[in-house]
Short mmCIF file of C-alpha atoms and ligand atoms in Angstrom, two decimals:
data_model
loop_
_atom_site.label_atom_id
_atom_site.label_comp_id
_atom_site.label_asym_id
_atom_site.label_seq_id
_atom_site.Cartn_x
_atom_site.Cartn_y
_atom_site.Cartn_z
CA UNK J 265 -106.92 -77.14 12.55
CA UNK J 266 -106.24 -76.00 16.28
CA UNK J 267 -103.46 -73.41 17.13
CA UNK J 268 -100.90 -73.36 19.62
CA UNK J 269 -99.20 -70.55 21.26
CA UNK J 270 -96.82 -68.66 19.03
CA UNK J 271 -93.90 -66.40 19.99
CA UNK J 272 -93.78 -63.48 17.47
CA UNK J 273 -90.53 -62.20 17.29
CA UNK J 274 -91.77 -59.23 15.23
CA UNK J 275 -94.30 -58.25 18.03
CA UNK J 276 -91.94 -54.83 19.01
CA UNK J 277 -92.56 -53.43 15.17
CA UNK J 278 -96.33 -53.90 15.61
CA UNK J 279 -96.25 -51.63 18.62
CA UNK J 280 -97.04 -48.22 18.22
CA UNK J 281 -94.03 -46.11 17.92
CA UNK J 282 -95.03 -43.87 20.51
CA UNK J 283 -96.21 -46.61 22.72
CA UNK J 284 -93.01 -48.73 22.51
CA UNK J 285 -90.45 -49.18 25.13
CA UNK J 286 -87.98 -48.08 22.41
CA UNK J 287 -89.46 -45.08 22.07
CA UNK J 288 -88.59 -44.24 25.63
CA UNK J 289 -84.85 -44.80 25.19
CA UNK J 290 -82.00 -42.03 25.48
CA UNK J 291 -81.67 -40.32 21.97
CA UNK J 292 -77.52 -41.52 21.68
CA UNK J 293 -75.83 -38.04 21.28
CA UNK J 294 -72.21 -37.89 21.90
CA UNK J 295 -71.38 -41.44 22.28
CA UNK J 296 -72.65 -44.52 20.17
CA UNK J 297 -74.88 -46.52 21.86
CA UNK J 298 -74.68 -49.84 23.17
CA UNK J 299 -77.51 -51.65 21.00
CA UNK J 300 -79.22 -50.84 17.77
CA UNK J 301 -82.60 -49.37 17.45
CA UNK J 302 -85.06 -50.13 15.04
CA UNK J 303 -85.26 -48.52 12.05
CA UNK J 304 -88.37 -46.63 12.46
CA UNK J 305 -87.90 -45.76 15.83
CA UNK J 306 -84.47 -43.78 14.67
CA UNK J 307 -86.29 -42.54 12.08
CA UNK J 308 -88.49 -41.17 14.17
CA UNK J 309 -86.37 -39.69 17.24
CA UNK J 310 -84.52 -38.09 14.58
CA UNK J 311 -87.26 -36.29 12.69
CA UNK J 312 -88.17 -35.69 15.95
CA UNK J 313 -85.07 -34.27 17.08
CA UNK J 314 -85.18 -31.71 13.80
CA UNK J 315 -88.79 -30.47 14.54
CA UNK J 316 -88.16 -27.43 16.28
CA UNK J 317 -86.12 -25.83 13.73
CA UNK J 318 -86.97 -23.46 11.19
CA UNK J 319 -89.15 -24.04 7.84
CA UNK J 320 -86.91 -23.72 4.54
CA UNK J 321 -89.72 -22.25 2.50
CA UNK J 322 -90.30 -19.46 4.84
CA UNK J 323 -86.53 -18.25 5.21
CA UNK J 324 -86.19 -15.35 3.29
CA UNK J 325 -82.32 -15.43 3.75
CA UNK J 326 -80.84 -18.00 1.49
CA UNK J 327 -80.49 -18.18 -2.20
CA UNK J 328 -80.64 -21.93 -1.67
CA UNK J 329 -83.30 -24.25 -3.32
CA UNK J 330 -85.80 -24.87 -0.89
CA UNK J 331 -87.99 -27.12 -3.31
CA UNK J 332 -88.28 -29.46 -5.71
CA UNK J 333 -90.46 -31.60 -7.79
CA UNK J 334 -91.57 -34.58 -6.37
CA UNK J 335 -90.37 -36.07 -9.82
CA UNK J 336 -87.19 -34.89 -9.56
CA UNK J 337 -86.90 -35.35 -5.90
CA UNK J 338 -87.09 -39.16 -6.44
CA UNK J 339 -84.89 -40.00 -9.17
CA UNK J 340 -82.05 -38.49 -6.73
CA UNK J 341 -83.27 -40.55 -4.58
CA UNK J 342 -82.82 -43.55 -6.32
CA UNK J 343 -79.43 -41.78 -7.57
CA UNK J 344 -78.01 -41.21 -4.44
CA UNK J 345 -75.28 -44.60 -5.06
CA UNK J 346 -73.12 -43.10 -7.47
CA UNK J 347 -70.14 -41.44 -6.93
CA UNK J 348 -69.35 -38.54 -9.43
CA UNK J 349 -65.72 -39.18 -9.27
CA UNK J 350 -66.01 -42.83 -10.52
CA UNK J 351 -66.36 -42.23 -14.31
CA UNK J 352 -65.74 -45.80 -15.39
CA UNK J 353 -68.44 -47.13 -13.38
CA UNK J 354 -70.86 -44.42 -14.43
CA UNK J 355 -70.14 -43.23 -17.88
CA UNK J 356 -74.11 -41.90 -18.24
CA UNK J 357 -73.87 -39.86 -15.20
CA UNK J 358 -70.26 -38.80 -16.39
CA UNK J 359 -72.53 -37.76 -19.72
CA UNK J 360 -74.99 -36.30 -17.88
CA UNK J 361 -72.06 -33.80 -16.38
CA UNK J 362 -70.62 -33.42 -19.97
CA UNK J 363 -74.00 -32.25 -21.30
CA UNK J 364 -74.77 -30.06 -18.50
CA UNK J 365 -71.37 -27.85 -19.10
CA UNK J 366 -72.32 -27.71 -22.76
CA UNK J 367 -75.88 -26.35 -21.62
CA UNK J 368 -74.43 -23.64 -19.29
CA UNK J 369 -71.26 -22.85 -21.73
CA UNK J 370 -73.84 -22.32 -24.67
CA UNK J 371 -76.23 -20.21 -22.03
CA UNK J 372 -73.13 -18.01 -21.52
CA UNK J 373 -72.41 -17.46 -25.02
CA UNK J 374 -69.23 -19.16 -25.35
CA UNK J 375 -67.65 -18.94 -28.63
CA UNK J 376 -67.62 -21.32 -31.20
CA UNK J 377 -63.98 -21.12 -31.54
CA UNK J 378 -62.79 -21.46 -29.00
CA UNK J 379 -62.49 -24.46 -26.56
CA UNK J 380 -64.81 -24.01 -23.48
CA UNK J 381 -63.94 -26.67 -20.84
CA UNK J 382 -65.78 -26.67 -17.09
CA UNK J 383 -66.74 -29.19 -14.58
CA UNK J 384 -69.52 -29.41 -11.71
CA UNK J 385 -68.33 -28.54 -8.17
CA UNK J 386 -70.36 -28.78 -4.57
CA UNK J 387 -71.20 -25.35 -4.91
CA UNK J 388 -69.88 -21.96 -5.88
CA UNK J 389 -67.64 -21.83 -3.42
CA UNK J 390 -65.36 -24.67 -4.90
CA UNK J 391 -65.96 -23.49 -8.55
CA UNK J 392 -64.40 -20.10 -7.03
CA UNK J 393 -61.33 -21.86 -5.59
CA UNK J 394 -60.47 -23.43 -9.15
CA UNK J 395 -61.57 -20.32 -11.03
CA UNK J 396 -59.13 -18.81 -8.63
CA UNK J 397 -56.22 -21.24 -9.09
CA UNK J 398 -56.28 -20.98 -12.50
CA UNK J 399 -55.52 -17.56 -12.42
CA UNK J 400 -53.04 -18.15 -10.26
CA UNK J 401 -51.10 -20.47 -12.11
CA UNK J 402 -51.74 -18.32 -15.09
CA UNK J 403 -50.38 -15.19 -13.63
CA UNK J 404 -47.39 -16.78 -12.18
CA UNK J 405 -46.13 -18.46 -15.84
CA UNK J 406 -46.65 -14.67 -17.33
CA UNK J 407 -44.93 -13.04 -14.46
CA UNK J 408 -42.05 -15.41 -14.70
CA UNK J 409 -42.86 -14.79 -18.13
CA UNK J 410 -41.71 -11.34 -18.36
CA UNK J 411 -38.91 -11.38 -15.42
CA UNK J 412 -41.23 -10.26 -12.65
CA UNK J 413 -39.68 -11.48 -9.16
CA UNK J 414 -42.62 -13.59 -8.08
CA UNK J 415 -41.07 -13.74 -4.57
CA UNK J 416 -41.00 -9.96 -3.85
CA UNK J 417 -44.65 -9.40 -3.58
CA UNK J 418 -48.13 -11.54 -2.95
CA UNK J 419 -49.92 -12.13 -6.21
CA UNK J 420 -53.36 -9.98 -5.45
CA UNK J 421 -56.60 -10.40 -6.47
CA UNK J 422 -59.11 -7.21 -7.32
CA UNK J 423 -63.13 -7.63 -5.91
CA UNK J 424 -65.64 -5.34 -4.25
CA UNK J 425 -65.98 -5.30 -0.85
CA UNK J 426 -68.96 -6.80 -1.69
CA UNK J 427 -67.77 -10.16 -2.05
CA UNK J 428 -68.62 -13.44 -0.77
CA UNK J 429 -66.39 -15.14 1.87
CA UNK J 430 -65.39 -17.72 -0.48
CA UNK J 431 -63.08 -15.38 -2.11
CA UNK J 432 -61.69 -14.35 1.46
CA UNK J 433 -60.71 -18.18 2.29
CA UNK J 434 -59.57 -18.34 -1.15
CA UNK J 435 -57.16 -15.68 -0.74
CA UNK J 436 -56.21 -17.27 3.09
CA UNK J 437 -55.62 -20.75 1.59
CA UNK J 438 -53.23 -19.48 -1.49
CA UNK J 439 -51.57 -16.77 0.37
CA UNK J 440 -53.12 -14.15 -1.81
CA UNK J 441 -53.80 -10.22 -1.07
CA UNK J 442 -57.14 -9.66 -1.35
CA UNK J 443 -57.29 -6.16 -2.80
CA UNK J 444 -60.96 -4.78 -1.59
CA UNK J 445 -62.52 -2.10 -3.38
CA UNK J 446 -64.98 0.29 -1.26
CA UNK J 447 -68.74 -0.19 -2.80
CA UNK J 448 -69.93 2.89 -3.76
CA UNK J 449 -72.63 4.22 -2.25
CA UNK J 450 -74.15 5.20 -5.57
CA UNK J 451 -73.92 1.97 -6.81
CA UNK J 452 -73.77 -0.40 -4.50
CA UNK J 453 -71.09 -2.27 -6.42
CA UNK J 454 -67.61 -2.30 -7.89
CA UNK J 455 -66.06 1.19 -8.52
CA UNK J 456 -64.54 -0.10 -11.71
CA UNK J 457 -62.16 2.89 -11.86
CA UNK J 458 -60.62 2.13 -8.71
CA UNK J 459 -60.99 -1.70 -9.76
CA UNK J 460 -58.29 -0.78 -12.48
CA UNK J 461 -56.53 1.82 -10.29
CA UNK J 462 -55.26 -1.05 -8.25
CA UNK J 463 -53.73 -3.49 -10.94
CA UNK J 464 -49.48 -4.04 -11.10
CA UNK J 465 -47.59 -6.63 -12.04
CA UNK J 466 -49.01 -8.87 -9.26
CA UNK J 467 -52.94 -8.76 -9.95
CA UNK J 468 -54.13 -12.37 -10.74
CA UNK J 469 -56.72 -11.04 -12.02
CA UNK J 470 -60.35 -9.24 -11.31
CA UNK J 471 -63.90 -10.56 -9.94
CA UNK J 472 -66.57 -9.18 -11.20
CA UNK J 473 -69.74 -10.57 -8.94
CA UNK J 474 -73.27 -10.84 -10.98
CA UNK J 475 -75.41 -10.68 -8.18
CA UNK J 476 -73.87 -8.80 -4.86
CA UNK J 477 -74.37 -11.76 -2.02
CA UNK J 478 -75.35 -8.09 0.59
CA UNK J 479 -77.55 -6.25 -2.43
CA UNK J 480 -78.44 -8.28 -5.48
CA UNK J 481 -76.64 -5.52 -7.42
CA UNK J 482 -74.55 -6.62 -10.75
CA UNK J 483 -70.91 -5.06 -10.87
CA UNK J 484 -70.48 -3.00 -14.46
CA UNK J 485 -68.87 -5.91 -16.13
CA UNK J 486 -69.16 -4.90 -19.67
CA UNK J 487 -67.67 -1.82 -18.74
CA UNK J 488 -64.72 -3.46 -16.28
CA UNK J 489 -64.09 -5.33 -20.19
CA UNK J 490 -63.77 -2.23 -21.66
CA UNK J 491 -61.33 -1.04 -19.59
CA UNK J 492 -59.34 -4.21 -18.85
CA UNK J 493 -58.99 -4.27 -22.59
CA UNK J 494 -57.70 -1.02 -22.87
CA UNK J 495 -55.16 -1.94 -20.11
CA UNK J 496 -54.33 -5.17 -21.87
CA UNK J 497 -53.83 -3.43 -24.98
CA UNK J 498 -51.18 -0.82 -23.51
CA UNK J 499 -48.76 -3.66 -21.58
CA UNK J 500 -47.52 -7.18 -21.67
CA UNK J 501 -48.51 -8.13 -18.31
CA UNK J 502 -52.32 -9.22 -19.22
CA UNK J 503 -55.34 -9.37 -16.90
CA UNK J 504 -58.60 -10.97 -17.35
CA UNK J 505 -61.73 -11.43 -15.34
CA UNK J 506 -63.45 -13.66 -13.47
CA UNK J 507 -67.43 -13.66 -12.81
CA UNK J 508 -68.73 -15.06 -10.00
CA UNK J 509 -72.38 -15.37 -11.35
CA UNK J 510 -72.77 -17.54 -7.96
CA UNK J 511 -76.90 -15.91 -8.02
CA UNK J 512 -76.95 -14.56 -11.65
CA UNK J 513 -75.39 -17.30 -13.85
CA UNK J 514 -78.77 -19.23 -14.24
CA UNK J 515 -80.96 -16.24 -13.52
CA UNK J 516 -79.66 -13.58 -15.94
CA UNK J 517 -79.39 -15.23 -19.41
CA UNK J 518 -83.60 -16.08 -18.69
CA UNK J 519 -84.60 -12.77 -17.32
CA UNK J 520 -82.28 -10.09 -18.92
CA UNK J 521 -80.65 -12.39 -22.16
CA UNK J 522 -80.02 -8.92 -23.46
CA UNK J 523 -77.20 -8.23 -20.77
CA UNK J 524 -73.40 -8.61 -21.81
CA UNK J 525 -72.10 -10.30 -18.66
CA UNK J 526 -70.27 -13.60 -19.73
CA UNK J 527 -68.06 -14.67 -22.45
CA UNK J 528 -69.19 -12.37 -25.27
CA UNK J 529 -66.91 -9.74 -23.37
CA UNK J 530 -62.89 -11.02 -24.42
CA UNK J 531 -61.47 -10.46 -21.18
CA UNK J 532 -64.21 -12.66 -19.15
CA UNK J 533 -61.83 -15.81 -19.24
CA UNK J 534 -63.89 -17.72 -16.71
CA UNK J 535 -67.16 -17.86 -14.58
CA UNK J 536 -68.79 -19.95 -11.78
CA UNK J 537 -72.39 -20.18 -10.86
CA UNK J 538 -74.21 -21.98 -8.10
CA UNK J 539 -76.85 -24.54 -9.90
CA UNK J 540 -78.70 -24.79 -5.96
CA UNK J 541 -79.25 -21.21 -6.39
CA UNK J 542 -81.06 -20.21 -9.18
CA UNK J 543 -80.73 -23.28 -11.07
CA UNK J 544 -83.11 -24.66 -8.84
CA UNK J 545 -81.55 -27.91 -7.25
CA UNK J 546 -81.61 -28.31 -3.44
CA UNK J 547 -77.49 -27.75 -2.49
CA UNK J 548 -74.50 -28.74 -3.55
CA UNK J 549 -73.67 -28.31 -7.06
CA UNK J 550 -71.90 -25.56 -8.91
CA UNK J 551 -70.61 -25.02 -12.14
CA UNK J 552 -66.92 -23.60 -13.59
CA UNK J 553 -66.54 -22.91 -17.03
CA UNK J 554 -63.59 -21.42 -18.95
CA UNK J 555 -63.26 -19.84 -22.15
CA UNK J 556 -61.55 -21.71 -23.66
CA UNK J 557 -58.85 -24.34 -22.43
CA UNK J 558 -55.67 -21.56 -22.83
CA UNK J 559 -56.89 -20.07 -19.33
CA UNK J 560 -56.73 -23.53 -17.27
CA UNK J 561 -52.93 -24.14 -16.73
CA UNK J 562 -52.98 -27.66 -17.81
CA UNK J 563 -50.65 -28.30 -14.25
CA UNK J 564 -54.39 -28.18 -12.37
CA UNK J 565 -55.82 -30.72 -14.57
CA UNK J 566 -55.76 -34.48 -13.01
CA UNK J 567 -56.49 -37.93 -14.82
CA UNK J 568 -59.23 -40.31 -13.84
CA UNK J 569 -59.87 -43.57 -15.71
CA UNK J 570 -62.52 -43.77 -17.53
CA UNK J 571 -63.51 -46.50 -19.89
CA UNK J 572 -60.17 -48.05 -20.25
CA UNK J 573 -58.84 -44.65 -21.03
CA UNK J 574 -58.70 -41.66 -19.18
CA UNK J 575 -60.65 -38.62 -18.44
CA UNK J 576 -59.19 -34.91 -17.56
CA UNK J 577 -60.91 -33.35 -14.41
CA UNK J 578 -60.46 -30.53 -11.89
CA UNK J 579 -61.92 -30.39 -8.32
CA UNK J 580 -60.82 -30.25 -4.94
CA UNK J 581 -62.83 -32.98 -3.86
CA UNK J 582 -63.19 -36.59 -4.87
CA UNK J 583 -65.87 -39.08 -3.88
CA UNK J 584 -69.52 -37.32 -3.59
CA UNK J 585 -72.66 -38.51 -5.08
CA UNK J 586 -73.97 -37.21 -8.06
CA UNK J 587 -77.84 -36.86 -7.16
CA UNK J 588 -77.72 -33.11 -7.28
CA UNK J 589 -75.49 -33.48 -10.53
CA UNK J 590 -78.46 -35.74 -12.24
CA UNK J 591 -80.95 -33.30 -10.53
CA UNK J 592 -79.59 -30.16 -12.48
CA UNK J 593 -79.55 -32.06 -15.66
CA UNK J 594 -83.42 -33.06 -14.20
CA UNK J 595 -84.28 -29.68 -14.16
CA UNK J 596 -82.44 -28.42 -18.08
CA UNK J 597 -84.38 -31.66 -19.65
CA UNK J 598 -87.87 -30.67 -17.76
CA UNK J 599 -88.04 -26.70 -18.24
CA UNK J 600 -86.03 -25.96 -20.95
CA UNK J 601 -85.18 -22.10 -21.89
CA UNK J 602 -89.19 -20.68 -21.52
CA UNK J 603 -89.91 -23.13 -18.40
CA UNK J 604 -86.75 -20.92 -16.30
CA UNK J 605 -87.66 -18.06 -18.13
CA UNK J 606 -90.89 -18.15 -16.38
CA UNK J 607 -90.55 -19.56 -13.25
CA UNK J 608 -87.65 -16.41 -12.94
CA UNK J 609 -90.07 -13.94 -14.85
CA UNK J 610 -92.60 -15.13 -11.56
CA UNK J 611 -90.28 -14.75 -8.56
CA UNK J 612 -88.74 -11.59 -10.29
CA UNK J 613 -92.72 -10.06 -10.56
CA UNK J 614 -93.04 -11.15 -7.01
CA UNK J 615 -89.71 -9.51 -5.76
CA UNK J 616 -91.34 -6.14 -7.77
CA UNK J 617 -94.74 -6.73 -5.64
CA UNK J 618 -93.00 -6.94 -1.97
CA UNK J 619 -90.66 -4.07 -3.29
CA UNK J 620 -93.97 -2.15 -3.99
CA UNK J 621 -95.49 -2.78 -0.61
CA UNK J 622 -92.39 -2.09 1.36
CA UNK J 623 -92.03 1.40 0.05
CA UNK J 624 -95.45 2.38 0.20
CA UNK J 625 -95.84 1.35 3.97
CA UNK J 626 -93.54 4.27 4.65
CA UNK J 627 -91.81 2.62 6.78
CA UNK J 628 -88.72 1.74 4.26
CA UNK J 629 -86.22 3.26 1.74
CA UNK J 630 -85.39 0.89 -0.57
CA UNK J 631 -82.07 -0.02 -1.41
CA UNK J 632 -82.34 -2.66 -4.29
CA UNK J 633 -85.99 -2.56 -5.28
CA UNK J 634 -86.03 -6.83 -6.97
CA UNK J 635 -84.54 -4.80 -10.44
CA UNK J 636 -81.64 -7.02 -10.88
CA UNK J 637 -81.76 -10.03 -8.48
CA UNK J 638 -85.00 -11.07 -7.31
CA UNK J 639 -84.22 -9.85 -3.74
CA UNK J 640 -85.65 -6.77 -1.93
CA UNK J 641 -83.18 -4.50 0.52
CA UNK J 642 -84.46 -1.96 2.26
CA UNK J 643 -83.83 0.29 5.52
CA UNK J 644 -85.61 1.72 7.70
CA UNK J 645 -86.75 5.65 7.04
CA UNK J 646 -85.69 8.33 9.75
CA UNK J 647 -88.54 8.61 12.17
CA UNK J 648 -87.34 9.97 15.50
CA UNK J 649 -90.67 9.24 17.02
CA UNK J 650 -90.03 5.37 16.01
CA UNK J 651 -88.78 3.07 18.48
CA UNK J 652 -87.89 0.03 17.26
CA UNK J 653 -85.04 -1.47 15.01
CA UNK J 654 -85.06 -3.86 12.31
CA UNK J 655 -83.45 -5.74 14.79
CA UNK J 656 -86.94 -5.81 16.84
CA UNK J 657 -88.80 -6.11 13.41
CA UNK J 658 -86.78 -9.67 12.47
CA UNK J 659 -87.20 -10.97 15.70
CA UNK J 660 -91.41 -9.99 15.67
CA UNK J 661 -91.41 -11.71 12.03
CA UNK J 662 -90.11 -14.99 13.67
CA UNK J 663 -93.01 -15.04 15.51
CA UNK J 664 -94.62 -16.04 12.19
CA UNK J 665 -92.16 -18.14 11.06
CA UNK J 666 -90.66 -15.80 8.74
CA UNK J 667 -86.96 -15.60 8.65
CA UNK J 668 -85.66 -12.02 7.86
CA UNK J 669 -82.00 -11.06 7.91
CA UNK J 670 -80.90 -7.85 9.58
CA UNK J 671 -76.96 -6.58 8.92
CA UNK J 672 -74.97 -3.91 8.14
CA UNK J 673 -73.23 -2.96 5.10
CA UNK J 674 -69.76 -3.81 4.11
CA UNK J 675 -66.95 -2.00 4.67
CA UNK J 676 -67.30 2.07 4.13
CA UNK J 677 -71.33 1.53 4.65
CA UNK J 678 -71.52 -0.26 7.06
CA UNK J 679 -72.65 1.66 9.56
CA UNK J 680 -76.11 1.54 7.46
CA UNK J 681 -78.18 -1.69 8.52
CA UNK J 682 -80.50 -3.35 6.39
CA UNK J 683 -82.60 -6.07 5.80
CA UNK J 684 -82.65 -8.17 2.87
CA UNK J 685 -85.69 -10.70 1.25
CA UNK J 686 -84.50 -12.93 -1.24
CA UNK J 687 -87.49 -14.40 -3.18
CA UNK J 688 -86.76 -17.59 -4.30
CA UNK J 689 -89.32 -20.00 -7.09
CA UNK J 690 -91.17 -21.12 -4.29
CA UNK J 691 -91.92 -17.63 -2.81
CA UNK J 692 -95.37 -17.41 -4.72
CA UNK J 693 -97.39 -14.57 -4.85
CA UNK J 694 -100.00 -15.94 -2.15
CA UNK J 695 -97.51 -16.33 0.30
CA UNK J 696 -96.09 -12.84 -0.80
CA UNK J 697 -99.52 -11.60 0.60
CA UNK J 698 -99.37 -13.31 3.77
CA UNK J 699 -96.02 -12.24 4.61
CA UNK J 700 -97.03 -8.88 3.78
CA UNK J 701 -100.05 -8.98 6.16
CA UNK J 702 -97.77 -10.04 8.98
CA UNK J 703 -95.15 -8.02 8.41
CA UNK J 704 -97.78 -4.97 8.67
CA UNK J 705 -98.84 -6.43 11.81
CA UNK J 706 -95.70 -6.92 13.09
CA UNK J 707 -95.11 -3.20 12.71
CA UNK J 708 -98.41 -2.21 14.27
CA UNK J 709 -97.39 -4.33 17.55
CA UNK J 710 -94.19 -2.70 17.35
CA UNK J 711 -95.33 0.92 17.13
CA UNK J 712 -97.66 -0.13 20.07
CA UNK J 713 -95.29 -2.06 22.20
CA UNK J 714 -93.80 -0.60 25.34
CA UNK J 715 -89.82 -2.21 24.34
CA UNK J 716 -86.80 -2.97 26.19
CA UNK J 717 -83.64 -1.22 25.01
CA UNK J 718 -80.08 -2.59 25.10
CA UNK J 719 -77.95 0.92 26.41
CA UNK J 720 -77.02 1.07 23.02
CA UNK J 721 -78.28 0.49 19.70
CA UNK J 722 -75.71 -2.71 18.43
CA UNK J 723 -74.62 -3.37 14.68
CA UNK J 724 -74.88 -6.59 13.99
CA UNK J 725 -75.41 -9.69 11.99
CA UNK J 726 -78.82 -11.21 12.86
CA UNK J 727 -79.55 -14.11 10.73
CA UNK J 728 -78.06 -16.14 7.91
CA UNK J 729 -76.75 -13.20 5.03
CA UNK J 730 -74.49 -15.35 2.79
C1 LIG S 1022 -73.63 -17.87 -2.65
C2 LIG S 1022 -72.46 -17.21 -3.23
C3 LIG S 1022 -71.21 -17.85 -3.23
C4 LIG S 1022 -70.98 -19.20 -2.57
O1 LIG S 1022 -71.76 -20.14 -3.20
P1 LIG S 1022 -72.02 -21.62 -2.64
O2 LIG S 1022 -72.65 -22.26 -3.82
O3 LIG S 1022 -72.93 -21.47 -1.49
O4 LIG S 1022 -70.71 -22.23 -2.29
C5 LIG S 1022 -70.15 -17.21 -3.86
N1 LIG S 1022 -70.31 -15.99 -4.42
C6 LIG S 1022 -71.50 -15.34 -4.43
C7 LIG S 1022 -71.59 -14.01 -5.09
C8 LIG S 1022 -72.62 -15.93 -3.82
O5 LIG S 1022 -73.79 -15.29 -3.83
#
């Protein structure tokens, strides 16, 4: 057999990527290009294009899931197709849902007789927005109820002023007041005196936050029951409460199941959580469940089709794929109650380790010492010989990689900055250690440094706090 001369049209995806002509094209940016590019030349300009920015695992800012198992990684993957919304084409993922409400409704105690009903959202922030509209629609068929002129006043809604911003756009998008109550400096969380000090005929209703986005503080919610009860029982015009256990919904029934927080208090009609926080799947999914189906005005409820018949549901948006859905239910199937329990028992022990080494470095008061959340806040002690800021001590821990948020206070504190750690499953307590030997280092270099002062000492957000 003799060969002749062949013309190999696959020739370009033998080159080396970084020896191809390809490689060498303009990155397209703001306009589409003219031709395609090969696939792992994109691939590659685009990983490429990402490298400079910072490493998940070391940001000490977010609550967000910043790992998972390779395992679980894959099947959403392969999972990535289907389209929550579509519940005729994927009844198993629709179960999937189903059984993952009934997991988180039975972790949060609800009662057997009652009806709990709930749904997955992208996050929190959505599962706020119908927690919120529900009481909304609620209030306004009691106030109209019980002759209230609903079109003298805004309906207003009762939080600390340690709330997340979802409840602020909330309030923007359905023209609501938003009713702030001062955090006390004692407890860095809601003064539930005041709380009830501000309810009239207008309230929608109260948020009680398990988990304080600024401090990892719980707001007294068993107590906030006690009293809204005591209020219900003295007038027609009800109120009830909301939780927004956004950090603490799949974090405080494994680490402190002893804690009333959820629906074994009566006036806790409804609660969100955030499953990419501490229910361990990389973002978005949240969770909404109510009580029982009396608190979800049934004008909020839409039909989908589902198996020839139809199928109630609640969200604000429609088509999105249901990988992080099938990863949450990944995660209940794989751990069960003790794995959770002790992956949070772990990150909780190493919040208590960091919160140990901050305080005796002398450097640092802390604030919230990893007792409730696993998250460490802490500011710095008065030392007039000291020259440097946190400000200076984030931007020195960046050197390392390490991403450390500096802020004040909300409102009535905020003239106090501090900075917060939030340890997360894949903070272990090896890289605990190492961040603790840099973060002594860093304050060595800074009580040696000569530094350059702004004129004056700015409060200000540096970093991701939400
Ligand atoms: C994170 C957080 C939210 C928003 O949650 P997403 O899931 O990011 O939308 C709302 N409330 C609290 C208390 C939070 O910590």
């Amino acid at each position: 057999m003799l060969y002749g001369k062949k013309n190999r049209r696959e020739a370009a995806y033998l080159e080396p990527i970084f020896g191809s002509k390809n490689e060498d094209e303009v990155l397209p940016s703001y306009h589409l290009g003219e031709n395609s590019i090969e696939p792992r030349i994109a691939y590659q300009m685009i990983k490429d294009d990402l490298i400079d920015e910072g490493n998940s695992r070391e940001n000490l800012a977010t609550f967000c899931q910043t790992f998972m198992e390779p395992e679980a990684v894959q099947l959403m993957s392969e999972t990535l197709d289907k389209n929550v919304i579509d519940k005729s084409e994927y009844p198993r993922t629709a179960e999937m849902e189903n059984r993952c409400v009934n997991i988180i409704a039975d972790l949060w105690h609800a009662s057997e007789s009652e009806k709990f009903i709930g749904t997955s959202t992208i996050g929190s922030s959505e599962a706020c927005m119908l927690g919120g509209m529900a009481m909304k629609f609620a209030w306004r068929k009691q106030a109209e109820k019980l002759g209230v002129d609903i079109h003298k006043k805004k309906p207003n809604l009762i939080i600390s002023s340690g709330y997340q911003v979802c409840w602020e756009k909330f309030c923007v998008y359905w023209d609501i007041e938003l009713r702030e109550i001062p955090m006390d400096a004692e407890n860095m969380s809601l003064d539930v005196d005041q709380a009830m000090a501000a309810v009239d005929e207008y309230t929608i209703g109260i948020v009680g936050i398990l988990g304080i986005t600024y401090t990892g503080q719980y707001d007294d919610i068993k107590k906030l029951n006690d009293l809204v009860e005591k209020h219900n029982q003295e007038t027609e015009h009800k109120v009830y409460i909301h939780v927004d256990a956004a950090s603490g919904g799949l974090y405080t029934p494994f680490v402190e199941p002893e804690l009333e927080w959820d629906f074994q208090l009566k006036n806790v009609v409804s609660i969100n959580t955030s499953g990419h926080k501490y229910g361990l799947v990389y973002p978005g999914v949240g969770w909404v469940v109510w009580r029982d189906e009396q608190f979800l005005p049934k004008e909020l409820v839409f039909k989908v089709s589902y198996l020839g018949g139809e199928l109630p549901t609640m969200a604000i948006n429609f088509s999105h794929s249901a990988a992080q859905l099938i990863g949450q239910y990944y995660n209940f199937v794989r751990f069960g109650f003790e794995g959770y329990q002790s992956i949070h028992q772990r990150t909780h022990d190493v919040a208590l380790y960091l919160a140990k080494e901050l305080k005796e470095s002398r450097c640092f008061e802390l604030i919230n010492g990893g007792d409730q959340l696993p998250l460490v806040c802490y500011k710095l002690t008065a030392d007039e010989k000291r020259a440097w800021t946190l400000y200076d001590l984030s931007d020195r821990l960046l050197m390392k990689g390490w991403q450390v948020p500096s802020y004040p206070l909300p409102k009535n504190l905020d003239k106090q900055v501090i900075q917060r750690i939030v340890v997360r499953s894949d903070f272990g307590m090896n890289m605990a250690h190492d961040f603790i030997e840099d973060l002594r280092a860093a304050i060595t270099e800074l009580d040696n440094s000569h530094l350059v002062f702004h004129e004056e000492t700015e409060i200000k957000n540096y970093g991701f706090t939400h």
